[in-house]
Coordinates of C-alpha atoms in Angstrom, one line a residue:
M1 CA -0.2 0.0 0.0
D2 CA 1.3 3.4 -1.0
V3 CA 1.2 5.9 1.8
D4 CA 1.7 9.6 1.7
P5 CA 4.9 10.5 3.1
S6 CA 3.4 13.5 5.1
L7 CA 1.2 10.8 6.8
A8 CA 3.9 8.5 7.7
D9 CA 5.8 12.1 9.3
V10 CA 2.6 12.1 11.3
A11 CA 2.8 8.8 12.8
A12 CA 6.8 9.0 13.3
D13 CA 6.3 12.6 14.9
V14 CA 3.6 11.5 17.7
H15 CA 4.8 8.3 19.2
P16 CA 8.2 9.6 20.8
L17 CA 6.1 12.2 22.8
V18 CA 3.7 9.7 24.6
K19 CA 3.4 7.6 27.8
P20 CA 4.2 4.1 27.5
D21 CA 1.2 3.0 28.8
L22 CA -1.2 5.3 26.4
L23 CA -2.5 3.5 23.5
V24 CA -1.8 5.3 20.2
A25 CA -2.4 4.3 16.5
T26 CA -2.3 6.7 13.3
C27 CA -4.7 6.0 10.8
S28 CA -5.2 7.3 7.2
G29 CA -8.2 9.0 6.3
S30 CA -10.0 5.8 4.5
G31 CA -9.0 4.1 7.9
A32 CA -6.0 2.0 7.4
R33 CA -3.4 1.9 10.3
L34 CA -0.3 3.5 9.5
H35 CA 1.6 3.1 12.8
A36 CA 0.7 1.8 16.3
N37 CA 2.7 2.0 19.5
E38 CA 3.6 -1.0 21.7
A39 CA 0.9 -0.3 24.0
W40 CA -1.7 -0.4 21.4
T41 CA -0.4 -3.9 19.7
R42 CA -0.4 -5.2 23.1
V43 CA -4.1 -4.8 23.5
F44 CA -5.5 -4.8 20.0
G45 CA -3.1 -7.0 18.4
D46 CA -1.1 -6.6 15.0
D47 CA -3.3 -7.4 12.5
A48 CA -6.4 -5.6 11.4
L49 CA -7.2 -2.0 13.2
W50 CA -10.3 -3.3 15.0
A51 CA -9.8 -7.5 15.0
R52 CA -10.3 -7.6 18.8
L53 CA -13.7 -6.0 18.5
P54 CA -16.8 -7.4 18.4
G55 CA -18.6 -6.9 15.2
E56 CA -21.0 -4.5 15.9
D57 CA -18.4 -2.4 17.5
V58 CA -16.2 -2.5 14.7
R59 CA -19.2 -0.7 13.0
F60 CA -19.2 2.1 15.8
A61 CA -15.3 2.3 15.8
N62 CA -15.4 2.9 12.0
E63 CA -18.0 5.6 12.0
Y64 CA -16.4 7.5 14.7
L65 CA -13.1 6.9 12.5
S66 CA -14.9 8.6 9.5
D67 CA -16.5 11.4 11.7
A68 CA -12.8 12.2 13.0
A69 CA -11.4 11.8 9.1
R70 CA -14.1 14.8 8.3
G71 CA -12.6 16.9 11.1
L72 CA -14.8 16.2 14.2
L73 CA -13.3 15.6 17.6
V74 CA -14.9 12.2 18.8
T75 CA -13.9 11.5 22.7
H76 CA -14.7 9.1 25.3
Q77 CA -15.9 6.3 23.6
V78 CA -15.9 2.9 25.8
F79 CA -15.2 -0.5 23.9
L80 CA -14.7 -4.2 25.3
V81 CA -11.6 -5.3 23.7
E82 CA -11.0 -9.2 23.3
Q83 CA -8.0 -10.9 24.4
P84 CA -6.6 -14.4 23.2
E85 CA -5.3 -15.1 26.8
R86 CA -8.1 -14.0 28.8
D87 CA -11.8 -15.1 29.7
L88 CA -12.8 -11.5 30.1
P89 CA -12.4 -8.5 27.6
V90 CA -10.5 -5.4 28.8
P91 CA -12.7 -2.3 28.8
V92 CA -10.7 0.4 26.9
L93 CA -11.6 4.2 26.4
L94 CA -11.0 5.8 23.0
H95 CA -10.3 9.3 21.6
F96 CA -10.5 10.1 17.6
V97 CA -8.5 13.0 16.9
P98 CA -8.4 14.7 13.4
V99 CA -4.9 16.0 12.3
H100 CA -5.3 19.1 10.6
G101 CA -2.4 19.9 8.3
P102 CA -1.6 21.2 4.2
G103 CA -1.9 18.6 1.7
A104 CA -5.0 16.3 3.7
E105 CA -7.7 15.7 1.5
P106 CA -11.3 17.2 2.7
G107 CA -13.2 14.3 4.3
R108 CA -10.1 12.4 4.4
L109 CA -8.0 14.0 7.2
P110 CA -5.2 11.8 9.1
V111 CA -6.5 10.5 12.5
V112 CA -4.8 9.7 15.3
V113 CA -6.4 7.1 18.0
T114 CA -5.5 7.4 21.5
G115 CA -6.8 5.4 24.6
E116 CA -6.3 3.9 27.9
V117 CA -7.2 0.8 29.5
L118 CA -9.6 1.3 32.2
Q119 CA -8.5 -1.1 34.5
E120 CA -7.1 -4.8 34.2
P121 CA -10.2 -7.4 35.1
V122 CA -7.9 -9.4 37.2
S123 CA -6.5 -6.4 39.3
W124 CA -10.0 -4.9 39.2
A125 CA -11.5 -7.8 40.9
A126 CA -8.6 -7.7 43.5
D127 CA -8.9 -4.3 44.5
Q128 CA -13.1 -4.5 44.6
T129 CA -12.5 -7.3 47.0
R130 CA -10.3 -6.1 49.3
R131 CA -12.3 -2.9 49.4
R132 CA -15.6 -4.7 49.8
R133 CA -14.2 -6.5 52.6
I134 CA -12.8 -3.1 54.4
E135 CA -16.2 -1.8 53.6
M136 CA -18.0 -4.8 55.1
L137 CA -16.2 -4.5 58.1
G138 CA -17.1 -1.2 59.0
Q139 CA -20.7 -2.0 58.0
M140 CA -20.4 -5.3 60.6
T141 CA -18.7 -2.9 63.0
M142 CA -21.8 -0.1 62.8
G143 CA -24.4 -3.1 62.9
I144 CA -22.8 -4.4 65.7
A145 CA -22.7 -1.2 67.4
H146 CA -26.5 -0.8 66.9
D147 CA -27.1 -4.0 68.4
F148 CA -25.1 -3.5 71.2
N149 CA -26.6 -0.1 71.9
N150 CA -30.2 -1.7 71.9
L151 CA -28.9 -4.4 74.2
L152 CA -27.3 -1.5 76.4
T153 CA -30.9 0.1 76.4
T154 CA -32.3 -2.8 77.7
I155 CA -29.8 -3.5 80.5
L156 CA -29.9 0.1 81.5
G157 CA -33.9 0.2 81.0
H158 CA -33.8 -2.8 83.7
I159 CA -31.3 -1.5 86.0
E160 CA -33.3 1.7 86.7
L161 CA -36.8 -0.6 86.9
L162 CA -34.9 -2.6 89.5
R163 CA -33.6 0.2 91.5
S164 CA -37.2 1.7 91.4
Q165 CA -38.4 -1.7 93.1
I166 CA -35.8 -1.4 95.8
A167 CA -35.5 1.8 96.6
A168 CA -38.3 1.7 99.4
E169 CA -36.7 -1.2 100.9
A170 CA -35.0 0.3 103.8
S171 CA -32.1 -2.4 104.6
V172 CA -28.5 -3.1 104.6
F173 CA -29.4 -5.7 101.6
A174 CA -31.3 -3.0 99.6
E175 CA -28.3 -0.5 100.2
D176 CA -25.7 -3.3 99.2
M177 CA -28.1 -4.2 96.1
L178 CA -28.2 -0.5 95.2
G179 CA -24.6 -0.4 95.1
Q180 CA -23.9 -3.4 92.7
I181 CA -26.8 -2.0 90.6
R182 CA -24.8 1.5 90.6
T183 CA -21.6 -0.6 89.2
V184 CA -23.4 -2.5 86.6
E185 CA -24.7 1.0 85.3
R186 CA -21.7 2.4 85.3
A187 CA -20.0 -0.5 83.4
A188 CA -23.0 0.0 80.8
S189 CA -22.5 3.7 80.5
D190 CA -18.7 3.1 79.8
G191 CA -19.5 0.6 76.9
A192 CA -22.2 3.0 75.6
A193 CA -19.3 5.6 75.6
L194 CA -17.0 3.3 73.7
V195 CA -19.5 2.5 71.1
G196 CA -20.2 5.7 70.5
R197 CA -16.6 6.7 69.8
I198 CA -16.3 3.7 67.5
Q199 CA -19.5 5.1 65.4
Q200 CA -18.0 8.8 65.2
Y201 CA -14.6 7.6 63.9
I202 CA -16.2 4.9 61.2
R203 CA -18.9 8.0 60.2
H204 CA -16.5 10.5 60.4
E205 CA -14.0 8.7 57.9
K206 CA -16.9 8.3 55.5
Q207 CA -18.7 11.9 55.6
E208 CA -15.5 13.7 55.4
H209 CA -15.5 12.9 51.8
F210 CA -19.0 14.2 51.3
E211 CA -20.0 17.1 49.1
P212 CA -23.0 18.5 47.1
V213 CA -23.7 15.8 44.3
S214 CA -26.2 16.2 41.5
L215 CA -27.8 12.8 40.8
R216 CA -28.7 13.5 37.3
T217 CA -25.2 14.0 36.6
L218 CA -23.8 11.0 38.9
V219 CA -26.5 8.7 36.6
E220 CA -25.2 10.4 33.6
E221 CA -21.7 9.6 34.0
V222 CA -22.6 6.0 35.1
V223 CA -24.5 5.2 32.0
T224 CA -21.2 6.4 30.0
L225 CA -19.0 4.0 32.6
T226 CA -21.3 1.0 32.0
R227 CA -22.0 1.2 28.2
P228 CA -19.7 -1.8 27.7
Y229 CA -21.8 -3.7 29.8
W230 CA -25.3 -2.8 28.9
H231 CA -24.4 -2.2 25.1
N232 CA -21.3 -3.4 23.8
E233 CA -21.0 -7.0 25.5
P234 CA -24.7 -8.1 25.0
R235 CA -24.5 -7.3 21.2
R236 CA -21.5 -9.4 20.9
R237 CA -23.6 -12.2 22.3
G238 CA -26.2 -11.5 20.1
I239 CA -28.7 -9.7 22.2
R240 CA -30.1 -6.1 22.5
I241 CA -30.7 -4.1 25.6
E242 CA -31.9 -0.7 25.0
L243 CA -31.4 2.2 27.2
E244 CA -34.4 4.2 28.0
T245 CA -33.6 7.4 30.3
D246 CA -35.9 10.2 31.9
L247 CA -33.2 12.1 34.1
Q248 CA -34.8 15.1 35.4
E249 CA -33.0 17.7 37.8
T250 CA -33.2 16.9 41.5
P251 CA -32.0 19.0 44.8
P252 CA -28.3 18.3 45.2
I253 CA -27.7 15.6 47.9
Q254 CA -24.9 15.3 50.6
G255 CA -22.6 12.7 49.5
W256 CA -19.5 11.1 48.0
P257 CA -19.4 10.5 44.3
T258 CA -17.1 7.5 44.3
E259 CA -19.2 5.3 46.3
L260 CA -22.9 6.4 45.1
R261 CA -21.2 5.8 41.6
E262 CA -20.6 2.3 42.8
V263 CA -24.0 1.7 43.8
F264 CA -25.8 2.9 40.4
V265 CA -22.7 0.5 38.6
N266 CA -23.7 -2.3 40.7
L267 CA -27.4 -1.7 40.3
I268 CA -26.9 -1.5 36.3
L269 CA -24.9 -4.5 36.0
N270 CA -27.4 -6.6 38.0
A271 CA -30.0 -5.3 35.8
V272 CA -28.3 -6.6 32.6
Q273 CA -27.4 -10.0 34.2
A274 CA -31.3 -10.2 34.8
M275 CA -32.0 -10.0 31.4
P276 CA -30.1 -12.8 29.8
A277 CA -32.2 -12.6 26.8
G278 CA -32.4 -8.9 26.2
G279 CA -34.6 -6.3 27.3
F280 CA -34.9 -2.5 28.7
L281 CA -33.0 -0.7 31.0
R282 CA -34.8 2.2 32.5
L283 CA -33.1 5.3 34.4
R284 CA -34.8 7.8 36.3
T285 CA -34.1 11.1 38.4
L286 CA -36.8 13.0 39.7
S287 CA -37.6 15.3 42.8
D288 CA -40.1 14.1 45.4
P289 CA -41.4 17.0 47.2
T290 CA -42.0 15.1 50.1
R291 CA -39.1 12.8 50.1
G292 CA -36.3 14.4 48.4
A293 CA -34.1 13.4 45.4
V294 CA -35.0 9.9 44.0
A295 CA -33.4 7.7 41.4
E296 CA -34.8 4.5 40.0
V297 CA -33.0 1.4 38.1
E298 CA -35.7 -0.8 36.3
D299 CA -35.1 -3.7 34.0
T300 CA -37.6 -6.0 32.2
G301 CA -35.7 -9.5 33.3
V302 CA -36.5 -12.3 35.1
G303 CA -37.6 -10.7 38.3
M304 CA -37.5 -12.0 41.8
S305 CA -39.6 -14.4 44.1
A306 CA -40.9 -12.4 47.4
R307 CA -38.6 -14.8 49.2
V308 CA -35.7 -13.8 47.1
R309 CA -36.6 -10.3 47.3
A310 CA -36.9 -10.5 51.0
R311 CA -33.3 -11.2 51.3
I312 CA -31.2 -9.7 48.6
F313 CA -29.2 -7.2 51.0
E314 CA -28.2 -9.9 53.5
P315 CA -24.3 -10.5 53.3
L316 CA -23.2 -13.6 51.3
F317 CA -26.9 -14.1 50.0
T318 CA -26.6 -14.9 45.9
T319 CA -28.9 -16.2 43.2
K320 CA -25.9 -16.6 40.8
G321 CA -24.2 -19.6 42.2
E322 CA -20.4 -19.3 42.2
G323 CA -20.7 -16.5 39.9
G324 CA -21.7 -14.0 42.4
S325 CA -20.1 -13.0 45.7
G326 CA -23.1 -11.9 47.8
M327 CA -21.8 -8.8 48.7
G328 CA -22.6 -6.2 46.0
L329 CA -26.1 -5.4 47.0
T330 CA -25.0 -5.6 50.7
V331 CA -22.1 -3.1 50.3
S332 CA -25.2 -0.9 48.0
Y333 CA -27.1 -1.0 51.0
G334 CA -24.7 0.1 53.2
I335 CA -23.7 3.0 51.3
V336 CA -27.1 4.3 50.7
Q337 CA -27.9 4.2 54.7
E338 CA -24.4 5.9 54.8
H339 CA -26.1 8.8 52.8
N340 CA -29.2 8.6 55.0
G341 CA -30.8 7.4 51.8
V342 CA -33.6 4.5 51.6
I343 CA -33.1 1.9 49.0
E344 CA -36.6 -0.2 47.9
V345 CA -37.2 -2.9 45.5
E346 CA -40.4 -3.7 43.4
S347 CA -40.3 -7.2 41.6
E348 CA -42.2 -9.8 40.4
P349 CA -41.0 -13.1 38.5
G350 CA -41.0 -12.7 35.2
R351 CA -41.8 -9.0 35.4
G352 CA -38.8 -7.0 36.0
T353 CA -37.5 -5.5 39.1
R354 CA -37.1 -1.7 40.0
F355 CA -34.7 -0.6 42.4
R356 CA -35.5 3.3 44.1
L357 CA -33.3 5.4 45.7
V358 CA -34.3 8.3 47.7
F359 CA -31.9 10.8 49.2
P360 CA -32.7 13.6 51.4
P361 CA -31.5 16.9 49.8
A362 CA -28.3 18.8 50.7
R363 CA -29.1 21.6 53.0
K364 CA -27.4 23.7 55.6
R365 CA -27.4 21.5 58.9
R366 CA -30.0 23.1 61.3
E367 CA -29.5 23.4 65.0
R368 CA -29.8 20.1 66.5
L369 CA -33.1 19.8 68.4
G370 CA -33.3 18.5 71.5
A371 CA -30.4 16.5 71.6
E372 CA -29.9 14.4 74.5
T373 CA -26.7 12.8 75.5
A374 CA -27.3 9.4 75.5
V375 CA -26.4 8.1 79.2
G376 CA -24.8 11.3 81.0
A377 CA -27.5 13.8 80.1
E378 CA -28.5 15.6 83.1
S379 CA -32.4 16.5 83.2
E380 CA -33.6 20.0 84.0
P381 CA -34.0 20.9 87.5
P382 CA -37.3 20.2 88.9
A383 CA -38.2 23.9 89.6
A384 CA -37.3 24.8 85.7
R385 CA -39.4 22.0 84.5
G386 CA -42.5 22.9 86.3
P387 CA -45.2 20.1 86.9
A388 CA -45.2 17.2 84.8
R389 CA -47.8 15.8 82.6
T390 CA -49.6 12.4 82.5
L391 CA -49.5 11.3 78.8
R392 CA -50.7 9.0 76.0
I393 CA -47.5 7.8 74.6
L394 CA -47.0 5.8 71.7
V395 CA -43.8 4.0 71.7
V396 CA -42.4 2.5 68.2
D397 CA -39.8 0.1 68.1
D398 CA -39.3 -3.2 66.1
E399 CA -37.0 -4.7 68.7
P400 CA -39.3 -6.3 71.6
M401 CA -37.1 -5.7 74.4
V402 CA -36.1 -2.1 74.0
R403 CA -39.8 -1.3 72.9
T404 CA -40.9 -3.2 76.2
V405 CA -38.4 -2.0 78.7
T406 CA -39.2 1.7 77.1
A407 CA -42.7 1.4 77.7
K408 CA -42.2 0.1 81.6
L409 CA -39.9 2.8 82.2
L410 CA -42.3 5.5 81.2
N411 CA -45.2 3.5 83.1
L412 CA -43.0 4.7 86.2
K413 CA -43.6 8.1 85.4
G414 CA -47.6 7.8 85.5
H415 CA -48.1 7.8 81.6
T416 CA -50.4 5.6 79.6
V417 CA -47.9 3.6 76.9
T418 CA -49.3 1.9 73.8
E419 CA -46.8 -0.2 72.0
A420 CA -46.2 -0.5 68.2
A421 CA -43.7 -3.1 66.4
G422 CA -43.4 -0.5 63.3
G423 CA -44.8 2.3 61.3
P424 CA -47.6 0.7 59.7
E425 CA -48.6 -0.5 63.4
A426 CA -48.1 3.0 64.7
L427 CA -49.9 4.6 61.8
A428 CA -52.9 2.4 62.5
L429 CA -53.0 3.1 66.0
L430 CA -53.1 7.1 65.5
D431 CA -56.2 6.2 63.2
E432 CA -57.8 4.8 66.3
A433 CA -56.8 6.6 69.4
P434 CA -55.4 10.3 70.2
F435 CA -51.6 10.5 71.9
D436 CA -49.9 13.3 73.1
V437 CA -46.5 12.3 71.9
V438 CA -44.9 9.9 69.7
V439 CA -41.5 8.4 70.9
T440 CA -40.0 6.1 67.9
D441 CA -36.9 4.2 67.2
L442 CA -35.1 5.1 63.9
S443 CA -33.9 1.8 62.3
M444 CA -36.8 -0.2 61.4
P445 CA -37.8 -2.5 58.4
E446 CA -40.9 -1.3 56.1
M447 CA -40.7 2.3 57.7
S448 CA -37.7 4.0 59.2
G449 CA -38.6 6.5 62.0
R450 CA -37.6 9.4 59.7
E451 CA -40.4 8.1 57.3
L452 CA -42.8 7.4 60.1
A453 CA -42.2 11.1 61.5
A454 CA -43.1 12.3 57.9
H455 CA -46.3 10.5 57.8
V456 CA -47.4 11.3 61.4
R457 CA -46.5 15.0 60.6
R458 CA -48.6 15.0 57.4
R459 CA -51.8 13.3 59.4
C460 CA -51.1 15.2 63.0
P461 CA -49.1 18.5 62.3
D462 CA -48.8 19.3 66.1
L463 CA -48.4 16.0 67.3
P464 CA -44.5 16.0 69.0
I465 CA -42.3 13.1 67.7
V466 CA -39.3 11.9 69.6
L467 CA -36.8 9.5 67.7
L468 CA -34.6 7.2 69.7
T469 CA -31.6 5.9 68.0
G470 CA -28.3 4.4 68.5
D471 CA -27.1 6.2 65.6
T472 CA -24.3 9.1 66.3
D473 CA -25.4 11.2 63.5
A474 CA -29.1 11.2 63.6
Q475 CA -29.2 14.7 64.7
E476 CA -27.8 15.9 61.5
D477 CA -31.4 15.6 59.9
V478 CA -34.2 16.5 62.1
E479 CA -37.2 17.3 59.5
H480 CA -40.3 16.2 61.1
L481 CA -38.8 15.3 64.4
D482 CA -39.2 17.7 67.5
A483 CA -36.2 15.9 69.6
V484 CA -33.3 13.3 69.1
V485 CA -32.6 11.2 72.4
Q486 CA -29.9 8.8 71.8
K487 CA -29.6 4.9 73.1
P488 CA -28.8 3.8 75.6
F489 CA -30.9 6.3 77.8
K490 CA -31.3 7.4 81.3
L491 CA -35.3 7.7 82.1
D492 CA -35.0 11.2 83.5
A493 CA -33.4 12.4 80.0
L494 CA -36.1 10.9 78.1
E495 CA -38.9 12.1 80.5
A496 CA -37.2 15.6 80.7
T497 CA -37.3 15.5 76.8
I498 CA -40.9 14.5 76.4
Q499 CA -42.0 17.3 79.0
R500 CA -39.9 20.1 77.1
V501 CA -41.1 19.2 73.7
L502 CA -45.0 19.4 75.2
R503 CA -44.1 22.7 76.3
K504 CA -43.6 24.1 73.0
D505 CA -47.2 23.5 72.0

């Protein structure tokens, strides 16, 4: 083949100036490869220009090359390049750059194609495994801290109940028992303080990376990043996955873009795997006035049974056999929780799956309302409090031990207490009888304490709501709440908080 000397000069001049790991090939305006560096031939081979691309991707690559030969700059195109000695293709990001110069025919400009391997599959898998193990360790620690706070709440609650029962006993035995109870109480209080420090350390490590994030922009980035998996790879296997997007602007959320991207990448890859015969991948972002910024990832794949749907966020649970780690959705769930978000799932066998993610909008942190220190809080002096009111209190907690001991403690103050095991039951009870205050746990299945508070506020705008939580960061978002009390708590601290929020009426 005769090559214009000026084009050969372009190829010779370009390659000595580039990094050794940067893929570079120089092509004529007709698409013939004139020169390629070692990095290019290592990935694309030394045969035809696109020999290692799937058939349909060759067509796209040639179209981009033709566009560049007409003078258009084409950038950020991702291709999966098959490798002879690997089971997995290599994702490569390519840019098609026209070279303007004397003697070049209109529409047939020489083109320099540059690119980079996004990441080797083996190292990517190893990096992800290490990262997920570290993340899971943090999430397990936070989960253990939550459960430990509930246990400490039960222990301290029963200690207060025991103390109230033997306080009237004027005997050496009773005094000795009170001393032992104070020792156990002090140990439990020290344990609660230690758990709080661990929670603050882990949460600070996460949230120091947080910044305002546009959910719409984030999803657009993930669409480009995952294109090889929902477009290129399915077509290589002879199936089609069509992408439908409805990306509306949402209020900015406070978050860590790197982790949020991982959540959406994981959901999209799961959606692709759920459509082995092809289908539709639908992505939406929207603003919900009552809930915040919403994103949805939907597929028309095989769907899930109710049994599977109930377990998909459990660590190590997978329906993919040896091909799945059972950690992807667990990590995603943990990341969403770290962002004070909610992840919901709708799915039926044969009818596809929809994941809905809801995040509170970023805003200036409001003054913490009614925050009482978990164990060491001093209640207000009786003179400042004024006469206490006997109240009808609705206590909501999915943990029976915590719910029961909270109710018994409040009974000691003369209150009439009704218990609910979760948000739906609490809303049903509110329809049946009036209450003076709602005391609810934060972390509950089906409906969180924040979600319950939003429902209650719409139904009963003036009904005070107190949140009980072992989460050190719960006070950062106090919308719909009148006060936050940390677990484990003392009865006097909880009682003082309840009486104070009632005085606001």
